[in-house]
Each structure stands twice: as structure tokens, then as C-alpha cells.
PDB file of C-alpha atoms and ligand atoms in Angstrom:
ATOM      1  CA  MET K 280       0.175   0.015   0.095  1.00 33.00           C
ATOM      2  CA  ALA K 281       1.296   3.612  -0.760  1.00 31.00           C
ATOM      3  CA  GLU K 282       2.306   5.851   2.191  1.00 33.00           C
ATOM      4  CA  LYS K 283      -0.659   7.817   3.142  1.00 37.00           C
ATOM      5  CA  GLY K 284       0.063  11.486   2.645  1.00 36.00           C
ATOM      6  CA  GLU K 285      -0.636  14.716   4.441  1.00 34.00           C
ATOM      7  CA  THR K 286      -4.575  15.098   5.336  1.00 37.00           C
ATOM      8  CA  SER K 287      -6.430  18.307   4.642  1.00 39.00           C
ATOM      9  CA  ALA K 288      -9.420  19.347   6.227  1.00 38.00           C
ATOM     10  CA  ALA K 289     -12.365  20.865   4.357  1.00 40.00           C
ATOM     11  CA  ARG K 290     -15.079  22.723   6.058  1.00 38.00           C
ATOM     12  CA  HIS K 291     -18.547  21.061   5.600  1.00 39.00           C
ATOM     13  CA  PRO K 292     -22.084  22.062   6.025  1.00 40.00           C
ATOM     14  CA  ALA K 293     -24.840  21.088   8.417  1.00 41.00           C
ATOM     15  CA  THR K 294     -25.222  17.024   8.847  1.00 47.00           C
ATOM     16  CA  THR K 295     -22.388  15.889  11.217  1.00 50.00           C
ATOM     17  CA  SER K 296     -19.870  17.290  13.528  1.00 52.00           C
ATOM     18  CA  GLY K 297     -16.440  18.333  13.151  1.00 61.00           C
ATOM     19  CA  PRO K 298     -14.270  18.974  10.015  1.00 77.00           C
ATOM     20  CA  MET K 299     -14.233  16.683   7.052  1.00 90.00           C
ATOM     21  CA  ILE K 300     -10.890  15.168   7.093  1.00 95.00           C
ATOM     22  CA  ILE K 301      -9.636  13.594   3.397  1.00 97.00           C
ATOM     23  CA  THR K 302      -6.447  11.524   3.436  1.00 97.00           C
ATOM     24  CA  ASP K 303      -4.167  11.583   0.518  1.00 98.00           C
ATOM     25  CA  SER K 304      -3.518   8.114  -1.351  1.00 98.00           C
ATOM     26  CA  PRO K 305      -2.271   9.194  -4.646  1.00 97.00           C
ATOM     27  CA  SER K 306      -2.719   7.025  -8.186  1.00 98.00           C
ATOM     28  CA  PRO K 307      -1.235   7.483 -11.069  1.00 97.00           C
ATOM     29  CA  ASN K 308      -4.093   6.787 -13.143  1.00 97.00           C
ATOM     30  CA  TYR K 309      -5.007   9.813 -14.595  1.00 97.00           C
ATOM     31  CA  ASN K 310      -4.476  12.739 -17.374  1.00 97.00           C
ATOM     32  CA  GLU K 311      -5.453  15.945 -18.350  1.00 96.00           C
ATOM     33  CA  ARG K 312      -8.843  17.243 -18.743  1.00 96.00           C
ATOM     34  CA  PHE K 313      -9.698  17.481 -22.765  1.00 94.00           C
ATOM     35  CA  PHE K 314     -11.593  20.559 -23.629  1.00 90.00           C
ATOM     36  CA  PRO K 315     -14.012  21.719 -25.008  1.00 88.00           C
ATOM     37  CA  THR K 316     -15.654  18.078 -24.914  1.00 88.00           C
ATOM     38  CA  THR K 317     -18.078  16.808 -27.536  1.00 88.00           C
ATOM     39  CA  GLY K 318     -20.980  18.561 -26.406  1.00 86.00           C
ATOM     40  CA  GLY K 319     -18.702  21.828 -25.481  1.00 84.00           C
ATOM     41  CA  ARG K 320     -19.028  21.813 -21.938  1.00 86.00           C
ATOM     42  CA  ARG K 321     -16.091  23.416 -20.431  1.00 83.00           C
ATOM     43  CA  ALA K 322     -15.854  22.722 -16.783  1.00 88.00           C
ATOM     44  CA  ILE K 323     -15.964  20.270 -13.919  1.00 94.00           C
ATOM     45  CA  SER K 324     -19.738  19.686 -14.281  1.00 94.00           C
ATOM     46  CA  LEU K 325     -20.983  16.359 -12.867  1.00 96.00           C
ATOM     47  CA  ILE K 326     -20.248  14.121  -9.810  1.00 98.00           C
ATOM     48  CA  ILE K 327     -20.446  10.364 -10.564  1.00 98.00           C
ATOM     49  CA  LEU K 328     -20.965   7.868  -7.939  1.00 98.00           C
ATOM     50  CA  HIS K 329     -19.708   4.202  -8.403  1.00 98.00           C
ATOM     51  CA  TYR K 330     -19.326   1.279  -5.899  1.00 98.00           C
ATOM     52  CA  THR K 331     -15.884  -0.536  -5.724  1.00 98.00           C
ATOM     53  CA  ASP K 332     -17.176  -4.356  -6.436  1.00 98.00           C
ATOM     54  CA  LEU K 333     -14.842  -5.653  -4.366  1.00 98.00           C
ATOM     55  CA  PRO K 334     -14.662  -7.038  -0.337  1.00 98.00           C
ATOM     56  CA  SER K 335     -12.567  -4.184   0.966  1.00 98.00           C
ATOM     57  CA  ALA K 336     -11.707  -0.715   0.711  1.00 98.00           C
ATOM     58  CA  ALA K 337      -7.907  -1.535   0.601  1.00 98.00           C
ATOM     59  CA  GLU K 338      -8.306  -3.614  -2.122  1.00 98.00           C
ATOM     60  CA  ALA K 339      -9.996  -1.056  -4.164  1.00 98.00           C
ATOM     61  CA  ARG K 340      -7.284   1.264  -3.208  1.00 98.00           C
ATOM     62  CA  ALA K 341      -4.517  -1.019  -4.279  1.00 98.00           C
ATOM     63  CA  LEU K 342      -6.325  -1.631  -7.576  1.00 98.00           C
ATOM     64  CA  MET K 343      -6.713   2.009  -8.015  1.00 98.00           C
ATOM     65  CA  GLN K 344      -3.300   2.723  -7.376  1.00 98.00           C
ATOM     66  CA  ASP K 345      -1.955  -0.002  -9.765  1.00 98.00           C
ATOM     67  CA  PRO K 346      -0.528   1.506 -12.916  1.00 97.00           C
ATOM     68  CA  THR K 347      -1.407  -1.560 -14.804  1.00 97.00           C
ATOM     69  CA  HIS K 348      -4.585  -1.365 -13.791  1.00 95.00           C
ATOM     70  CA  GLN K 349      -5.616   1.985 -15.649  1.00 94.00           C
ATOM     71  CA  ALA K 350      -8.822   2.889 -13.628  1.00 96.00           C
ATOM     72  CA  CYS K 351      -9.034   5.114 -10.758  1.00 98.00           C
ATOM     73  CA  ALA K 352     -11.600   7.477  -9.337  1.00 98.00           C
ATOM     74  CA  HIS K 353     -10.864  10.884  -7.784  1.00 98.00           C
ATOM     75  CA  TYR K 354     -12.224   9.604  -4.289  1.00 98.00           C
ATOM     76  CA  LEU K 355     -12.897   6.241  -2.052  1.00 98.00           C
ATOM     77  CA  VAL K 356     -15.168   6.252   0.660  1.00 98.00           C
ATOM     78  CA  ASP K 357     -15.062   3.136   2.984  1.00 98.00           C
ATOM     79  CA  THR K 358     -17.752   1.747   4.805  1.00 98.00           C
ATOM     80  CA  THR K 359     -16.628   3.787   7.876  1.00 97.00           C
ATOM     81  CA  GLY K 360     -16.952   7.152   6.570  1.00 98.00           C
ATOM     82  CA  ALA K 361     -13.252   7.532   6.090  1.00 98.00           C
ATOM     83  CA  ILE K 362     -12.263   9.511   2.939  1.00 98.00           C
ATOM     84  CA  GLU K 363      -9.307   9.421   0.586  1.00 98.00           C
ATOM     85  CA  ARG K 364      -8.405  11.447  -2.430  1.00 98.00           C
ATOM     86  CA  LEU K 365      -6.593   9.078  -5.030  1.00 98.00           C
ATOM     87  CA  VAL K 366      -6.271  11.963  -7.686  1.00 98.00           C
ATOM     88  CA  PRO K 367      -6.398  15.979  -7.547  1.00 98.00           C
ATOM     89  CA  ASP K 368     -10.179  17.321  -8.783  1.00 97.00           C
ATOM     90  CA  GLU K 369      -8.345  19.239 -11.558  1.00 96.00           C
ATOM     91  CA  ARG K 370      -7.095  15.913 -13.341  1.00 97.00           C
ATOM     92  CA  ARG K 371      -9.117  13.565 -15.523  1.00 97.00           C
ATOM     93  CA  ALA K 372      -9.551  10.563 -13.391  1.00 98.00           C
ATOM     94  CA  TRP K 373      -9.883   7.515 -15.326  1.00 98.00           C
ATOM     95  CA  HIS K 374     -13.457   6.176 -13.520  1.00 98.00           C
ATOM     96  CA  ALA K 375     -16.286   6.754 -16.512  1.00 98.00           C
ATOM     97  CA  GLY K 376     -14.987   4.251 -19.384  1.00 97.00           C
ATOM     98  CA  ARG K 377     -16.939   4.292 -22.180  1.00 97.00           C
ATOM     99  CA  SER K 378     -19.961   6.498 -21.253  1.00 97.00           C
ATOM    100  CA  HIS K 379     -22.584   9.030 -22.758  1.00 97.00           C
ATOM    101  CA  TRP K 380     -24.762  11.551 -21.039  1.00 97.00           C
ATOM    102  CA  ALA K 381     -26.672  14.365 -22.920  1.00 95.00           C
ATOM    103  CA  GLY K 382     -24.451  14.174 -26.017  1.00 93.00           C
ATOM    104  CA  GLU K 383     -21.263  13.988 -23.837  1.00 95.00           C
ATOM    105  CA  ASP K 384     -18.900  11.065 -24.482  1.00 95.00           C
ATOM    106  CA  ASP K 385     -15.982  12.155 -22.600  1.00 95.00           C
ATOM    107  CA  LEU K 386     -17.757  12.158 -19.266  1.00 97.00           C
ATOM    108  CA  ASN K 387     -14.011  11.663 -17.274  1.00 97.00           C
ATOM    109  CA  SER K 388     -13.174  15.119 -18.591  1.00 96.00           C
ATOM    110  CA  LEU K 389     -16.624  16.553 -17.110  1.00 96.00           C
ATOM    111  CA  SER K 390     -16.665  15.025 -14.008  1.00 97.00           C
ATOM    112  CA  LEU K 391     -15.614  13.758 -10.511  1.00 98.00           C
ATOM    113  CA  GLY K 392     -15.683  10.239  -9.323  1.00 98.00           C
ATOM    114  CA  ILE K 393     -16.426   8.959  -6.166  1.00 98.00           C
ATOM    115  CA  GLU K 394     -15.698   5.016  -5.437  1.00 98.00           C
ATOM    116  CA  ILE K 395     -17.882   3.937  -2.517  1.00 98.00           C
ATOM    117  CA  GLN K 396     -16.828   0.689  -0.879  1.00 98.00           C
ATOM    118  CA  ASN K 397     -19.334  -1.841  -1.255  1.00 98.00           C
ATOM    119  CA  ALA K 398     -19.185  -5.880  -2.178  1.00 98.00           C
ATOM    120  CA  GLY K 399     -21.824  -5.080  -5.224  1.00 98.00           C
ATOM    121  CA  HIS K 400     -24.037  -7.344  -6.824  1.00 98.00           C
ATOM    122  CA  ARG K 401     -21.689 -10.055  -6.680  1.00 97.00           C
ATOM    123  CA  GLY K 402     -21.012  -9.632  -3.054  1.00 98.00           C
ATOM    124  CA  GLY K 403     -24.707  -9.902  -2.164  1.00 97.00           C
ATOM    125  CA  ALA K 404     -25.794  -6.406  -2.309  1.00 97.00           C
ATOM    126  CA  PRO K 405     -24.859  -5.241   1.269  1.00 98.00           C
ATOM    127  CA  ALA K 406     -26.765  -2.024   2.422  1.00 98.00           C
ATOM    128  CA  TYR K 407     -24.979   0.862   2.671  1.00 98.00           C
ATOM    129  CA  PRO K 408     -24.124   2.036   6.028  1.00 98.00           C
ATOM    130  CA  TRP K 409     -25.215   5.339   7.275  1.00 98.00           C
ATOM    131  CA  ALA K 410     -21.777   6.595   8.484  1.00 97.00           C
ATOM    132  CA  GLN K 411     -20.981   5.991   4.775  1.00 98.00           C
ATOM    133  CA  ILE K 412     -23.754   7.640   3.163  1.00 98.00           C
ATOM    134  CA  SER K 413     -23.397  10.451   5.653  1.00 98.00           C
ATOM    135  CA  ALA K 414     -19.492  11.235   4.367  1.00 98.00           C
ATOM    136  CA  VAL K 415     -20.509  10.723   0.620  1.00 98.00           C
ATOM    137  CA  ILE K 416     -23.133  13.664   1.277  1.00 98.00           C
ATOM    138  CA  ASP K 417     -20.596  15.446   3.217  1.00 98.00           C
ATOM    139  CA  LEU K 418     -17.998  15.107   0.201  1.00 98.00           C
ATOM    140  CA  CYS K 419     -20.706  15.885  -2.306  1.00 98.00           C
ATOM    141  CA  ARG K 420     -21.643  19.163  -0.952  1.00 97.00           C
ATOM    142  CA  ASP K 421     -17.895  20.358  -0.628  1.00 97.00           C
ATOM    143  CA  LEU K 422     -17.352  19.110  -4.146  1.00 97.00           C
ATOM    144  CA  CYS K 423     -20.306  21.151  -5.352  1.00 95.00           C
ATOM    145  CA  GLN K 424     -19.419  24.240  -3.424  1.00 95.00           C
ATOM    146  CA  ARG K 425     -15.803  23.991  -4.516  1.00 95.00           C
ATOM    147  CA  HIS K 426     -16.444  23.784  -7.951  1.00 95.00           C
ATOM    148  CA  GLY K 427     -19.847  25.786  -8.161  1.00 92.00           C
ATOM    149  CA  LEU K 428     -22.012  22.895  -8.995  1.00 93.00           C
ATOM    150  CA  ASP K 429     -25.707  22.913  -7.532  1.00 91.00           C
ATOM    151  CA  GLY K 430     -26.615  19.652  -5.624  1.00 94.00           C
ATOM    152  CA  GLN K 431     -28.455  18.160  -8.763  1.00 94.00           C
ATOM    153  CA  ALA K 432     -25.249  17.372 -10.586  1.00 96.00           C
ATOM    154  CA  ILE K 433     -24.979  13.802  -9.433  1.00 98.00           C
ATOM    155  CA  LEU K 434     -25.586  10.540 -11.449  1.00 98.00           C
ATOM    156  CA  GLY K 435     -24.840   6.859 -10.983  1.00 98.00           C
ATOM    157  CA  HIS K 436     -22.073   5.072 -13.293  1.00 98.00           C
ATOM    158  CA  SER K 437     -24.925   3.067 -14.492  1.00 98.00           C
ATOM    159  CA  ASP K 438     -26.846   5.801 -15.279  1.00 98.00           C
ATOM    160  CA  ILE K 439     -23.870   7.086 -17.988  1.00 98.00           C
ATOM    161  CA  ALA K 440     -22.942   3.416 -18.871  1.00 98.00           C
ATOM    162  CA  PRO K 441     -25.977   1.583 -18.909  1.00 98.00           C
ATOM    163  CA  ASP K 442     -25.006  -1.186 -20.975  1.00 98.00           C
ATOM    164  CA  ARG K 443     -21.834  -2.146 -19.186  1.00 98.00           C
ATOM    165  CA  LYS K 444     -22.459  -0.826 -15.847  1.00 98.00           C
ATOM    166  CA  ILE K 445     -24.676  -1.529 -13.010  1.00 98.00           C
ATOM    167  CA  ASP K 446     -23.186   0.405 -10.031  1.00 98.00           C
ATOM    168  CA  PRO K 447     -24.101   2.145  -7.721  1.00 98.00           C
ATOM    169  CA  GLY K 448     -26.863  -0.354  -7.457  1.00 98.00           C
ATOM    170  CA  GLU K 449     -30.633  -0.179  -7.199  1.00 98.00           C
ATOM    171  CA  TRP K 450     -30.166  -0.350  -3.357  1.00 98.00           C
ATOM    172  CA  PHE K 451     -28.198   2.725  -3.258  1.00 98.00           C
ATOM    173  CA  PRO K 452     -30.348   5.517  -1.138  1.00 98.00           C
ATOM    174  CA  TRP K 453     -30.576   7.995  -4.236  1.00 98.00           C
ATOM    175  CA  GLU K 454     -33.851   9.245  -2.201  1.00 98.00           C
ATOM    176  CA  LYS K 455     -32.024   9.757   0.946  1.00 98.00           C
ATOM    177  CA  LEU K 456     -29.433  11.809  -0.815  1.00 98.00           C
ATOM    178  CA  HIS K 457     -32.376  13.672  -2.297  1.00 98.00           C
ATOM    179  CA  THR K 458     -33.642  14.623   1.143  1.00 97.00           C
ATOM    180  CA  HIS K 459     -30.368  16.177   2.105  1.00 97.00           C
ATOM    181  CA  GLY K 460     -30.222  18.405  -1.184  1.00 96.00           C
ATOM    182  CA  LEU K 461     -28.038  16.062  -3.487  1.00 98.00           C
ATOM    183  CA  GLY K 462     -29.238  14.341  -6.770  1.00 97.00           C
ATOM    184  CA  PHE K 463     -32.712  14.682  -8.467  1.00 97.00           C
ATOM    185  CA  TRP K 464     -35.833  12.575  -7.374  1.00 98.00           C
ATOM    186  CA  PRO K 465     -38.991  12.745  -9.157  1.00 98.00           C
ATOM    187  CA  ASN K 466     -41.908  14.293  -7.467  1.00 97.00           C
ATOM    188  CA  PRO K 467     -44.748  13.750  -9.963  1.00 97.00           C
ATOM    189  CA  GLY K 468     -48.403  14.996  -9.744  1.00 96.00           C
ATOM    190  CA  MET K 469     -51.469  13.440 -11.441  1.00 95.00           C
ATOM    191  CA  ALA K 470     -50.657  15.180 -15.087  1.00 96.00           C
ATOM    192  CA  ASP K 471     -47.628  13.522 -15.118  1.00 97.00           C
ATOM    193  CA  LYS K 472     -49.380  10.051 -14.685  1.00 96.00           C
ATOM    194  CA  ALA K 473     -51.861  10.567 -16.986  1.00 97.00           C
ATOM    195  CA  GLU K 474     -49.325  11.527 -19.549  1.00 97.00           C
ATOM    196  CA  GLY K 475     -46.887   8.469 -18.572  1.00 97.00           C
ATOM    197  CA  LEU K 476     -49.951   6.363 -19.497  1.00 97.00           C
ATOM    198  CA  ALA K 477     -50.395   7.399 -22.812  1.00 97.00           C
ATOM    199  CA  LEU K 478     -46.721   7.352 -23.857  1.00 98.00           C
ATOM    200  CA  THR K 479     -45.793   5.081 -26.800  1.00 98.00           C
ATOM    201  CA  ASP K 480     -42.025   3.554 -26.651  1.00 98.00           C
ATOM    202  CA  ASP K 481     -41.034   6.377 -29.179  1.00 98.00           C
ATOM    203  CA  GLY K 482     -42.237   8.695 -26.427  1.00 98.00           C
ATOM    204  CA  ILE K 483     -40.419   6.809 -23.783  1.00 98.00           C
ATOM    205  CA  ARG K 484     -37.249   6.729 -25.675  1.00 98.00           C
ATOM    206  CA  ALA K 485     -37.631  10.474 -26.160  1.00 98.00           C
ATOM    207  CA  HIS K 486     -38.164  10.896 -22.506  1.00 98.00           C
ATOM    208  CA  LEU K 487     -35.247   9.248 -21.491  1.00 98.00           C
ATOM    209  CA  THR K 488     -33.045  10.990 -23.751  1.00 97.00           C
ATOM    210  CA  ALA K 489     -34.385  14.417 -22.613  1.00 97.00           C
ATOM    211  CA  CYS K 490     -33.169  12.944 -19.160  1.00 98.00           C
ATOM    212  CA  GLY K 491     -29.623  12.365 -20.720  1.00 97.00           C
ATOM    213  CA  TYR K 492     -29.549   8.625 -21.406  1.00 98.00           C
ATOM    214  CA  ASN K 493     -27.771   7.537 -24.812  1.00 98.00           C
ATOM    215  CA  PRO K 494     -30.354   7.437 -27.357  1.00 97.00           C
ATOM    216  CA  ALA K 495     -28.301   4.674 -29.156  1.00 97.00           C
ATOM    217  CA  LEU K 496     -28.929   1.770 -26.774  1.00 98.00           C
ATOM    218  CA  ASP K 497     -32.165  -0.357 -26.963  1.00 98.00           C
ATOM    219  CA  LEU K 498     -35.085   0.777 -25.030  1.00 98.00           C
ATOM    220  CA  LYS K 499     -35.291  -2.269 -22.215  1.00 98.00           C
ATOM    221  CA  THR K 500     -31.338  -1.189 -21.421  1.00 98.00           C
ATOM    222  CA  LEU K 501     -32.364   2.477 -20.858  1.00 98.00           C
ATOM    223  CA  ILE K 502     -35.151   1.769 -19.028  1.00 98.00           C
ATOM    224  CA  THR K 503     -33.493  -0.717 -16.500  1.00 98.00           C
ATOM    225  CA  ALA K 504     -30.956   2.093 -16.194  1.00 98.00           C
ATOM    226  CA  PHE K 505     -33.754   4.762 -15.313  1.00 98.00           C
ATOM    227  CA  GLN K 506     -35.605   2.343 -12.917  1.00 98.00           C
ATOM    228  CA  ARG K 507     -31.988   1.508 -11.340  1.00 98.00           C
ATOM    229  CA  HIS K 508     -31.387   5.139 -10.198  1.00 98.00           C
ATOM    230  CA  PHE K 509     -35.255   6.751  -9.984  1.00 98.00           C
ATOM    231  CA  VAL K 510     -37.476   3.301  -9.609  1.00 98.00           C
ATOM    232  CA  PRO K 511     -35.787   0.923  -7.180  1.00 98.00           C
ATOM    233  CA  GLU K 512     -39.356  -0.513  -6.749  1.00 97.00           C
ATOM    234  CA  ALA K 513     -38.768  -2.485 -10.215  1.00 98.00           C
ATOM    235  CA  PHE K 514     -35.892  -4.319  -8.585  1.00 97.00           C
ATOM    236  CA  LEU K 515     -37.874  -5.307  -5.590  1.00 95.00           C
ATOM    237  CA  ASP K 516     -39.917  -8.874  -5.227  1.00 89.00           C
ATOM    238  CA  GLY K 517     -42.682  -8.900  -7.687  1.00 88.00           C
ATOM    239  CA  GLY K 518     -40.872  -5.912  -9.614  1.00 90.00           C
ATOM    240  CA  ASN K 519     -40.799  -6.012 -13.477  1.00 92.00           C
ATOM    241  CA  ALA K 520     -36.942  -4.171 -14.002  1.00 97.00           C
ATOM    242  CA  GLY K 521     -36.772  -3.506 -18.029  1.00 97.00           C
ATOM    243  CA  HIS K 522     -40.712  -2.892 -18.460  1.00 97.00           C
ATOM    244  CA  ALA K 523     -42.135   0.608 -18.133  1.00 97.00           C
ATOM    245  CA  ASP K 524     -44.792   0.135 -15.539  1.00 97.00           C
ATOM    246  CA  ILE K 525     -47.045   3.203 -14.536  1.00 96.00           C
ATOM    247  CA  LEU K 526     -44.863   3.981 -12.048  1.00 97.00           C
ATOM    248  CA  THR K 527     -41.534   4.243 -13.890  1.00 98.00           C
ATOM    249  CA  ARG K 528     -43.727   5.904 -16.791  1.00 98.00           C
ATOM    250  CA  THR K 529     -44.859   8.589 -14.179  1.00 98.00           C
ATOM    251  CA  ARG K 530     -41.704   9.441 -12.385  1.00 98.00           C
ATOM    252  CA  LEU K 531     -40.057   9.249 -16.332  1.00 98.00           C
ATOM    253  CA  VAL K 532     -42.340  12.054 -17.046  1.00 98.00           C
ATOM    254  CA  ASP K 533     -41.855  14.293 -14.371  1.00 98.00           C
ATOM    255  CA  ALA K 534     -37.877  13.420 -14.559  1.00 98.00           C
ATOM    256  CA  ALA K 535     -38.023  14.654 -18.293  1.00 98.00           C
ATOM    257  CA  HIS K 536     -39.805  17.974 -17.664  1.00 97.00           C
ATOM    258  CA  HIS K 537     -37.729  18.671 -14.882  1.00 96.00           C
ATOM    259  CA  ALA K 538     -34.447  18.195 -17.172  1.00 96.00           C
ATOM    260  CA  ARG K 539     -35.799  19.956 -19.900  1.00 94.00           C
ATOM    261  CA  ALA K 540     -37.045  22.882 -18.013  1.00 92.00           C
ATOM    262  CA  ARG K 541     -33.425  22.716 -16.464  1.00 88.00           C
ATOM    263  CA  GLY K 542     -31.902  23.295 -20.037  1.00 84.00           C
ATOM    264  CA  GLY K 543     -31.788  19.903 -21.491  1.00 80.00           C
ATOM    265  CA  ALA K 544     -30.431  16.994 -19.215  1.00 94.00           C
ATOM    266  CA  LEU K 545     -30.769  15.922 -15.559  1.00 96.00           C
ATOM    267  CA  ALA K 546     -28.014  16.681 -13.666  1.00 93.00           C
ATOM    268  CA  PHE K 547     -26.082  18.675 -16.003  1.00 88.00           C
ATOM    269  CA  PRO K 548     -26.052  22.395 -15.347  1.00 76.00           C
ATOM    270  CA  ARG K 549     -27.817  24.894 -17.499  1.00 65.00           C
ATOM    271  CA  GLN K 550     -25.588  25.699 -20.663  1.00 56.00           C
ATOM    272  CA  SER K 551     -24.700  29.353 -20.712  1.00 49.00           C
ATOM    273  CA  ALA K 552     -24.389  30.613 -24.470  1.00 39.00           C
TER     274      ALA K 552
HETATM  275 ZN1  LIG F 278     -18.619   2.256 -11.834  1.00 74.38          ZN
END
């Protein structure tokens, strides 16, 4: 394991007590951000959440520090809530891989990546402890503040790479994050339900594209990705992931309206001319 560097403290708002401690665990797996990107955006504008898919944070750290592995996020958050920084925010960490959101193909250049220690689907989908989620909330708030992002600028790896990735998993508490001012969460009304019931497959696809999902992928893959983030009920017993049921349609309509009102996509900030 690499030597632990200096600790750095950052002020953090609201939730818990004491300064947020970030330990440096440098990784070589980054390069410089490329601008302008495909869609022409020019700054760090997203935070992408991942799970490590490994039994321990030590293993995740070792892998991300391995130069032959060529993959790394900016931050690693252990189940205890301990936060490590592997790549400076300014650099382009290699965490997103082949991905797409709202016309952008180089999400690594536009985002910060946070790996959250969790053994993942293969490891039995263990619950995320509150200490860990609380640390993720503090870290996201701090990053949003430092980079001028509003709290909505947060997505999962499965949102931007739905044909390859299923992290941070349908049991990740997105709704809980939203109650702490982070990420979008649907709040549909009766009109959304009526509109959702009437949607054709083409209409569903158009709404998913409006949210930011990759229009080149097949509809079932996109619906499943949307559900993994915004309709976790679809993955419970008796749920029907991949099928656009009424709950999915209703939340999708609300999400698409919200995305359009935001200027073209969920999470991405409004584009300035
Ligand atoms: Zn990931």
C-alpha cells in the first residue's frame, strides 16, 4: 500500500460534527482533462458515484493505485465513512470508461468520480451504512461548493454507461441523498401520470433522451438504467425491471420535464450561451 500523505480538512455544512478529513492516497491513473468536450461543455460539471465491487476498500485502493490497472476515481469512501483522495480534482481520473450523457462522450473530462466501498451485486448487495452515506453527502456538498455546482449534478455510473455498468446499484439510497439536497428525485403529479399512461415506446425513448440517457442504446437497457436510479421498486420481489410500468412512466415524465426545464438534461447545469 502506498504511503499515506498529508491530511487535508475542508469545511463542511450541516449534517455531522467536526471537519471532514480527507487522506491522500495518490494514484498514477489519470491524465489532463480534454476541452472542449464533445458537447462543448467546459468545466467540472458532474459527480459520478460508483461502488468498488470488491470486498474491502484496501483492495479497491490497491487496484486503483496499480499503474497497470489504468482505472481510478478521484475519491474512495470506506464503509466507516473514511475518505481518501487518489487523484486531484483538476485532473482527469479514469473512472467513467466508455460512457455517454446528454451529448457528451468524454465524461471523465467533465466529472469527478467517487468510489464507494461496497461488495456490489456479486457480493450480495450489502446495504450502505449510514456513516458511509453521511460521508458521501458531506463530500458531495463540499465538491459542489468548491466547483460551483448545484446539488443536482450527481449521477450513477449505471446512468452514463447503462449497457456496461450497474453500479452503485438499485439499493443505493438516492432518495435519501435527495432529502439532503443532493441529486434529483421525481415528485410527479396527476398530470404526469396521465401523460405517462399515454406514452408510446417512442415517447418513452424521447423522455429518456431528454433526461440525458444514451439514445443509441436499446429501450429495455435504458428503462432498466432509469429504474436502477429512480424506480428501485422495479427491482424488489414482484418488480419487473426493464418494463415501463405506470410508476416508471410517471416518474420518467416528471424527470423529463425537469430535465427540459433545467436546460436539456438531468444533473448537467444549464448551458450558458
Ligand atoms: Zn463504476
